[in-house]
Coordinates of N, CA, C and O in Angstrom, one line a residue:
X1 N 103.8 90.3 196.3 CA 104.6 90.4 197.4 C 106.1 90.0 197.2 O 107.0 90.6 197.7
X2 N 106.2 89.2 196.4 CA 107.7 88.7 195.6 C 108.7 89.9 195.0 O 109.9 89.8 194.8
X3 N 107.9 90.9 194.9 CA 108.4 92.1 193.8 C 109.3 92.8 194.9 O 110.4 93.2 194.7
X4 N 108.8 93.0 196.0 CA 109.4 94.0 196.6 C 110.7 93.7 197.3 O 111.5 94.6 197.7
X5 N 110.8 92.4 197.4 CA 112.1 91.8 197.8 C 113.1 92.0 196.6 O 114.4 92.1 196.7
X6 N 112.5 92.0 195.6 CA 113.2 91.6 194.4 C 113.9 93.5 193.8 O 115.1 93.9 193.6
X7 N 113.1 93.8 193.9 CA 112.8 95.7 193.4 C 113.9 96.3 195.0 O 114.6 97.3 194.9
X8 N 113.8 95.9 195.8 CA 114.9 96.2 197.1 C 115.9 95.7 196.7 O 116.9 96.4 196.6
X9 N 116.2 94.2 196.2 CA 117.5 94.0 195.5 C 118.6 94.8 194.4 O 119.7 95.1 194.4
X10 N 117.4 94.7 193.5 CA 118.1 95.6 191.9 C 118.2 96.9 193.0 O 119.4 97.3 192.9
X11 N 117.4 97.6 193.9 CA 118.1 99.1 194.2 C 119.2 99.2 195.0 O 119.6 100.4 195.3
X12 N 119.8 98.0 195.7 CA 120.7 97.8 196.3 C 121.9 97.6 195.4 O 122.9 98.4 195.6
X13 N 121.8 97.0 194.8 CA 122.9 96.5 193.3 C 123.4 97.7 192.9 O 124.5 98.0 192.5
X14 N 122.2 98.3 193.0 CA 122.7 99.8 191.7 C 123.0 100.7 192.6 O 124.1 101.2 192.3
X15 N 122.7 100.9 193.3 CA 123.4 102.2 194.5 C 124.5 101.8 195.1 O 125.0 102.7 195.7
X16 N 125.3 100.4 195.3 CA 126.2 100.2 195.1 C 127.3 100.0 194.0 O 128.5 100.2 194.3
X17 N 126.8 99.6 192.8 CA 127.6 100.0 192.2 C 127.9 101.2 191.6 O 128.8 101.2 190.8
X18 N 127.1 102.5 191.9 CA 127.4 103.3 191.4 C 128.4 103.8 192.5 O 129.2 104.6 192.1
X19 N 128.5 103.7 193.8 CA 129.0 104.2 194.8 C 130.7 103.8 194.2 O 131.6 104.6 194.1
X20 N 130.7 101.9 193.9 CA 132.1 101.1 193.3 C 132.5 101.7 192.1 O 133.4 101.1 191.5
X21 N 132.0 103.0 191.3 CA 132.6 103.8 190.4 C 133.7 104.5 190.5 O 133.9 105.3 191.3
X22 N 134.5 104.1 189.5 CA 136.1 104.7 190.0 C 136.1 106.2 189.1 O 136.0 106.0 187.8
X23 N 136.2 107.8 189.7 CA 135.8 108.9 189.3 C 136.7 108.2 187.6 O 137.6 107.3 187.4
X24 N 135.8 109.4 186.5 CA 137.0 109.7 185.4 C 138.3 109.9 186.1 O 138.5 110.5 187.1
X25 N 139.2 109.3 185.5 CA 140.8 110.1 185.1 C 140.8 111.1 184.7 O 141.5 111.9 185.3
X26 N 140.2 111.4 183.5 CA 140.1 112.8 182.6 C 140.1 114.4 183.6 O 140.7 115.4 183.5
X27 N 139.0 114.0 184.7 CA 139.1 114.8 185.9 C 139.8 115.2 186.6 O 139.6 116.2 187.2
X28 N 141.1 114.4 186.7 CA 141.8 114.3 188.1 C 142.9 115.9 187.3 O 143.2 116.3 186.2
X29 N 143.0 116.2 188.8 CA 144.4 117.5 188.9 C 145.6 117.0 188.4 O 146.2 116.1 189.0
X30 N 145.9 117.7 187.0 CA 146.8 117.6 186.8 C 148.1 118.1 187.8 O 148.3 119.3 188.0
X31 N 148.9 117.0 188.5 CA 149.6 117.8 189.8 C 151.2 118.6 189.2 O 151.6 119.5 189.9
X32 N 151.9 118.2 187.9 CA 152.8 119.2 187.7 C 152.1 120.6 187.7 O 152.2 121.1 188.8
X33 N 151.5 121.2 186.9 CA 150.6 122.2 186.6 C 149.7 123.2 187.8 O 148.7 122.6 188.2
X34 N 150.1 124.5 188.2 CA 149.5 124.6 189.1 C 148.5 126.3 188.7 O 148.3 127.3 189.4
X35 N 148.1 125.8 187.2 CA 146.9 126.8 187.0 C 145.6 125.5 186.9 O 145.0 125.8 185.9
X36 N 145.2 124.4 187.5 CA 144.5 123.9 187.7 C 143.7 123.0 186.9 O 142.6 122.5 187.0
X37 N 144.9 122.9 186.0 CA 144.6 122.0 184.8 C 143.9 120.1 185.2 O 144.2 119.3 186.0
X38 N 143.1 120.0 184.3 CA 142.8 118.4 184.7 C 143.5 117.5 183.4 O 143.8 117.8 182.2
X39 N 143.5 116.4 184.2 CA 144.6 115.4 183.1 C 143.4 115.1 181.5 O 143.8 114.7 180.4
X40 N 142.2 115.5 181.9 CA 141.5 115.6 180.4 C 141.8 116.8 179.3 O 141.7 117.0 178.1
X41 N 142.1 117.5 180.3 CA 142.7 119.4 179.5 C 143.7 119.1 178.6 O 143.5 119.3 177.4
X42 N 144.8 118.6 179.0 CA 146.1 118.2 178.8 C 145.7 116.9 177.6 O 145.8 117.2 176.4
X43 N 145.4 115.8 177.8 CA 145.0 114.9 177.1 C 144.3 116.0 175.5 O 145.1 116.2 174.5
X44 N 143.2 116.5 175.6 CA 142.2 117.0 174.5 C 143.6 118.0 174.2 O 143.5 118.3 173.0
X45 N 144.5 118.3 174.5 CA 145.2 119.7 173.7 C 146.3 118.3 173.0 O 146.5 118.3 171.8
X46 N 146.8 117.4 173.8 CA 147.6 116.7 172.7 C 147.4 116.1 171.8 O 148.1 115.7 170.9
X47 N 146.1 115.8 171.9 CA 145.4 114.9 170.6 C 145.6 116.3 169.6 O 146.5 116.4 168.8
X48 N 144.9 117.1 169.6 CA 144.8 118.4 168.8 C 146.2 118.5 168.1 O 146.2 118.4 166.9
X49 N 147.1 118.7 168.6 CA 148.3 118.8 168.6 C 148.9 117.8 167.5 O 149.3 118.1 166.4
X50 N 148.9 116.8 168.1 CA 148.8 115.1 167.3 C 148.4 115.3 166.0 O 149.0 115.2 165.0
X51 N 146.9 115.5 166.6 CA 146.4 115.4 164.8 C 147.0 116.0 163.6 O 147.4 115.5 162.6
X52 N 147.1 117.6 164.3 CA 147.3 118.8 163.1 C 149.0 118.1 162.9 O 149.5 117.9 161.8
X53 N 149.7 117.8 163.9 CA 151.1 117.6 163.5 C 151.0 116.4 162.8 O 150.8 116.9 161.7
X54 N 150.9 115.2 162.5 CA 151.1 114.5 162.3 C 149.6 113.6 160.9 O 149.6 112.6 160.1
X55 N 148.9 114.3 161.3 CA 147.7 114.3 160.1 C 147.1 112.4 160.6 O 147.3 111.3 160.2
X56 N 146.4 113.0 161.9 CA 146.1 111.9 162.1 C 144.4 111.5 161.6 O 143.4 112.0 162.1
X57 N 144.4 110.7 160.8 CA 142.9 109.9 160.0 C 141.6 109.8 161.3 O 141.9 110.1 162.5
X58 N 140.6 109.5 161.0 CA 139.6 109.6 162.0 C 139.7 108.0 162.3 O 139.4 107.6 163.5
X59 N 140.2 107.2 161.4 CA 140.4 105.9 162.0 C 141.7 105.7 163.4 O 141.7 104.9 164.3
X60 N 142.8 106.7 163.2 CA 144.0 106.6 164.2 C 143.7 107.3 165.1 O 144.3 107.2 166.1
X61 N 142.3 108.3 165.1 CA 142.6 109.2 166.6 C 142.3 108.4 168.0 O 142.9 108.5 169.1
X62 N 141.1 107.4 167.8 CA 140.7 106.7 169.3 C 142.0 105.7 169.5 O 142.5 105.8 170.6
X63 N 142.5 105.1 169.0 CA 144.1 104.8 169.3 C 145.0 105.4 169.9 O 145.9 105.2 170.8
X64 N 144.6 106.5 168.9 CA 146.0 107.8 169.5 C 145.9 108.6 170.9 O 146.8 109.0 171.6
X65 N 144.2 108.7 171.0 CA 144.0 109.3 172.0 C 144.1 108.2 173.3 O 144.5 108.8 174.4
X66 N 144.0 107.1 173.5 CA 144.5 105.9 174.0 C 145.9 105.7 174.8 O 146.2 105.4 176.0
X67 N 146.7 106.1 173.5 CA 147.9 106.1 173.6 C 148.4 106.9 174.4 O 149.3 106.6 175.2
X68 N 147.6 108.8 174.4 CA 147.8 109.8 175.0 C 147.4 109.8 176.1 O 148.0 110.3 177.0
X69 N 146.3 109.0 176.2 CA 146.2 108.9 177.6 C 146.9 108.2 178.8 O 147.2 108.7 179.9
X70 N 147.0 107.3 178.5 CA 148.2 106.2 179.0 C 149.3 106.7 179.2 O 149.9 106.1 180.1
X71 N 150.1 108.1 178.4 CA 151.4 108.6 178.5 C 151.0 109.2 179.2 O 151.4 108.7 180.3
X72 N 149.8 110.5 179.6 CA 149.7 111.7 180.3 C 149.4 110.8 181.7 O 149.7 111.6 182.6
X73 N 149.0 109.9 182.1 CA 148.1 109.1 183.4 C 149.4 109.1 183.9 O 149.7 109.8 184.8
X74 N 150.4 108.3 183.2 CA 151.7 107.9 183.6 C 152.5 109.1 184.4 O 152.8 109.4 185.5
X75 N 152.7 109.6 183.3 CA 153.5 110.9 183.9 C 153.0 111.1 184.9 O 153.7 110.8 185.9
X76 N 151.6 111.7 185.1 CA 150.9 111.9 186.4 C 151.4 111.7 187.3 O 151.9 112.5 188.1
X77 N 151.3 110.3 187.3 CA 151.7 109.5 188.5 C 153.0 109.5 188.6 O 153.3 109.4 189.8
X78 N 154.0 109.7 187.8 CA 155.1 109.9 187.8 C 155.3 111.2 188.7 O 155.9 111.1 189.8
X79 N 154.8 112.2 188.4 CA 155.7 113.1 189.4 C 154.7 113.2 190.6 O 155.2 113.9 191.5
X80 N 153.7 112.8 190.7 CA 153.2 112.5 192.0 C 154.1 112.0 193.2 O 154.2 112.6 194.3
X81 N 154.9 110.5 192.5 CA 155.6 110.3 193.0 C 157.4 110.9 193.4 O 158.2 110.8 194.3
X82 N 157.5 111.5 192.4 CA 158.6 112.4 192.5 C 158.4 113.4 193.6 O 159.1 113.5 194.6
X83 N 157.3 114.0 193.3 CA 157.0 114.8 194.6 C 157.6 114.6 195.6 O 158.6 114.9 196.0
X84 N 156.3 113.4 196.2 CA 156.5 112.7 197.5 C 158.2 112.7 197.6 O 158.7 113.6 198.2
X85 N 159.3 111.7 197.1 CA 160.4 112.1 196.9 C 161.0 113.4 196.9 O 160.3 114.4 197.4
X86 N 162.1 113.6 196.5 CA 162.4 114.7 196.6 C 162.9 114.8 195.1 O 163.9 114.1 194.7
X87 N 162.0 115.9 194.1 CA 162.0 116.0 192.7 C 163.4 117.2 192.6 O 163.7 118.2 193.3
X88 N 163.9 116.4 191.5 CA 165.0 117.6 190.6 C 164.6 117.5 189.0 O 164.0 116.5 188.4
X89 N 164.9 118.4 188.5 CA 165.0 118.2 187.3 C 165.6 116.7 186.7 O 165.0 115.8 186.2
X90 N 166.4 116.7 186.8 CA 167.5 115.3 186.4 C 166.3 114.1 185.8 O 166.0 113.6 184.8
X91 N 165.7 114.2 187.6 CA 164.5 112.5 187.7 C 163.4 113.1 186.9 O 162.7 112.3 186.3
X92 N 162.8 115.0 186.7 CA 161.9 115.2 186.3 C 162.0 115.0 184.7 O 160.9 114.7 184.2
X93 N 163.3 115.3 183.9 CA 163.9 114.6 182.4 C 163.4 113.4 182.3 O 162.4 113.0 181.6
X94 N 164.4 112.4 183.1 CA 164.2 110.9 182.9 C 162.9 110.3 182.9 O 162.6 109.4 182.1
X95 N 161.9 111.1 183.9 CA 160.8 110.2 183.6 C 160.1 110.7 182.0 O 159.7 110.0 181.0
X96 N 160.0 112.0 182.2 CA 159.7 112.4 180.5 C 160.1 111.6 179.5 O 159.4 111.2 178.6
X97 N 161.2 111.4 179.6 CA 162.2 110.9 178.7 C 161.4 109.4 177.9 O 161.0 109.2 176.8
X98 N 161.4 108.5 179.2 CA 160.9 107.7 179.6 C 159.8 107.3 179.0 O 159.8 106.3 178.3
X99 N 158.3 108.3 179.1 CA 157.0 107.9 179.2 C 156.6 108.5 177.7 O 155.6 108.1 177.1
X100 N 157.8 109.6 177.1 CA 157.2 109.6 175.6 C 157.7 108.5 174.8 O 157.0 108.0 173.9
X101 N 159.0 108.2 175.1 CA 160.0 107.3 174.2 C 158.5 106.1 174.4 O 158.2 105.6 173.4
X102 N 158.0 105.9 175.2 CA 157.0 104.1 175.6 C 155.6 104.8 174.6 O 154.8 104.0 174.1
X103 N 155.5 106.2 174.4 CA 154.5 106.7 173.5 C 154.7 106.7 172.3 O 153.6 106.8 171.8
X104 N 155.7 106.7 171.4 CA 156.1 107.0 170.6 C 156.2 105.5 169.5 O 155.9 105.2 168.3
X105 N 156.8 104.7 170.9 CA 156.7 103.4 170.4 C 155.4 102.6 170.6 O 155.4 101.4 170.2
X106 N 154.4 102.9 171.1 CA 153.2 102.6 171.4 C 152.4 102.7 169.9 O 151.7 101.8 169.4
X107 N 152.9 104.5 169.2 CA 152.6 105.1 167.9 C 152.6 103.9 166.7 O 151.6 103.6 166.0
X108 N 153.5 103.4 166.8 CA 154.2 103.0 165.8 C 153.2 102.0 165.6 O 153.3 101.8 164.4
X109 N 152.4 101.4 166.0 CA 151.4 100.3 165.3 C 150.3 101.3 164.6 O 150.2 101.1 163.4
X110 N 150.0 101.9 164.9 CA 148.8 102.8 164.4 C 149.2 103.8 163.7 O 148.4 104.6 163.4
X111 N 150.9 104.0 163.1 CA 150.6 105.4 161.8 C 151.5 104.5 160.9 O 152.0 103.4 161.0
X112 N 151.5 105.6 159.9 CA 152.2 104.8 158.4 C 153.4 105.7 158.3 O 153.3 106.9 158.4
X113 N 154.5 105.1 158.0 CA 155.4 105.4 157.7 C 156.2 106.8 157.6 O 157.3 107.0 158.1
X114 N 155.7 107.5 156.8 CA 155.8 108.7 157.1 C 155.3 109.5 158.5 O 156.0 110.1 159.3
X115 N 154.2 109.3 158.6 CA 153.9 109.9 160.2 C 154.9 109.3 160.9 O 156.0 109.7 160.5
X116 N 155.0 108.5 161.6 CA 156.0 107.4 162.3 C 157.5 108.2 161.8 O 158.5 108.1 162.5
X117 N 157.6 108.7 160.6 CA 159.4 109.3 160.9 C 159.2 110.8 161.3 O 159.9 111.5 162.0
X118 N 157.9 111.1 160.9 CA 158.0 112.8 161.7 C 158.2 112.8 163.4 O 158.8 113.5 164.2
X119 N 157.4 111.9 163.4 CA 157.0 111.5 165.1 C 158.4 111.4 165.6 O 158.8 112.2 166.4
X120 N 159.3 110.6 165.1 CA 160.4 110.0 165.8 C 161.3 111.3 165.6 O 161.9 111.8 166.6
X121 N 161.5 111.8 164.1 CA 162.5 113.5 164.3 C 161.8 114.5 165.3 O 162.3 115.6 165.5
X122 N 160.8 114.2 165.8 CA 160.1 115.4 166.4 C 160.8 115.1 168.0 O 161.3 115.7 168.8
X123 N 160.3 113.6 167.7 CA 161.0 112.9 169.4 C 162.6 113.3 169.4 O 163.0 114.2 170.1
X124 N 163.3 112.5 168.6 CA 164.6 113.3 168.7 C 165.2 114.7 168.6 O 166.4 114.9 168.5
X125 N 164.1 115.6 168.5 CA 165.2 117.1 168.5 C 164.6 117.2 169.9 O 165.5 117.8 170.5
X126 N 163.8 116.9 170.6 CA 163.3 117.4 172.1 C 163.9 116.5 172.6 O 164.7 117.0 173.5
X127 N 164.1 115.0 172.6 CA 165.1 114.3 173.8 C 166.2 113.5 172.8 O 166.0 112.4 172.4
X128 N 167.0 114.1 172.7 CA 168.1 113.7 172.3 C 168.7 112.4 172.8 O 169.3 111.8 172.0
X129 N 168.7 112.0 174.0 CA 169.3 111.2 174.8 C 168.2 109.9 174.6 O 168.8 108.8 174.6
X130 N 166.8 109.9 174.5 CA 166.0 108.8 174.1 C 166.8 107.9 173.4 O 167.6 108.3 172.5
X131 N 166.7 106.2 173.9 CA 167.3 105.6 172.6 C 165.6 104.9 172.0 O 164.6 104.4 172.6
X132 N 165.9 105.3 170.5 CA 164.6 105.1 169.8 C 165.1 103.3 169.4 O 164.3 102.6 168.8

C-alpha cells in the first residue's frame, strides 16, 4: 500500500520536470535569417568551416563548438534585440564586431599558435576596426 503513494510521487517528479525542460537552443529560429534557418544550422556549418579553416584536432572541436555556440546564441539575441529597436546597419556591424572579437579571444585558450594567427588575420581582413 506504501508503493502507490510513493510510485504517484516519482510520476509527479518526472512529468514535472520534463514539463521545467528549457527547449534546445540549437532549435530556436535563427531570427536574422529568413529562409528558416535554426541556430543549430548555423552553429554545425561554422564548426565545419572552423575545422577545415583552421585544422581543428578532435581534442579542440567540443571547445570550439562551445565557443561557437555562445557567439551564434549571442548574436541571436543580439539582433533580436535590435529588432525590437530600431536596427541599422551601423548597430547591426557593432554587434558583429563585438561578438566575434569575445570569439576569437575565447579561441585563444584552445588553439596553438599558428591557428590563433590565422584566426586573428582572418578576423582582421573582415573587421578591420576590431581592436584585437
Amino acid at each position: 500500500m506504501k508503493s502507490i503513494p510513493v510510485l504517484l510521487m516519482l510520476w509527479l517528479s518526472g512529468s514535472t520536470s520534463l514539463l521545467a525542460q528549457k527547449p534546445s537552443v540549437e532549435n530556436e529560429k535563427f531570427v536574422f535569417l529568413n529562409n528558416g534557418a535554426t541556430v543549430g544550422m548555423i552553429i554545425k556549418s561554422v564548426v565545419k568551416a572552423d575545422k577545415q579553416r583552421l585544422k581543428l584536432t578532435d581534442q579542440q572541436l567540443p571547445k570550439a563548438k562551445e565557443i561557437i555556440t555562445n557567439a551564434v546564441v549571442k548574436f541571436n539575441n543580439g539582433v533580436k534585440q535590435l529588432k525590437a529597436t530600431r536596427m541599422n546597419q551601423a548597430k547591426l556591424r557593432t554587434l558583429a564586431v563585438g561578438v566575434e572579437t569575445e570569439k576569437v579571444l575565447a579561441y585563444k585558450s584552445i588553439l596553438t599558435t599558428q591557428q590563433y594567427a590565422t584566426l586573428v588575420a582572418q578576423h582582421k581582413k573582415v573587421y578591420p576596426e576590431a581592436k584585437l
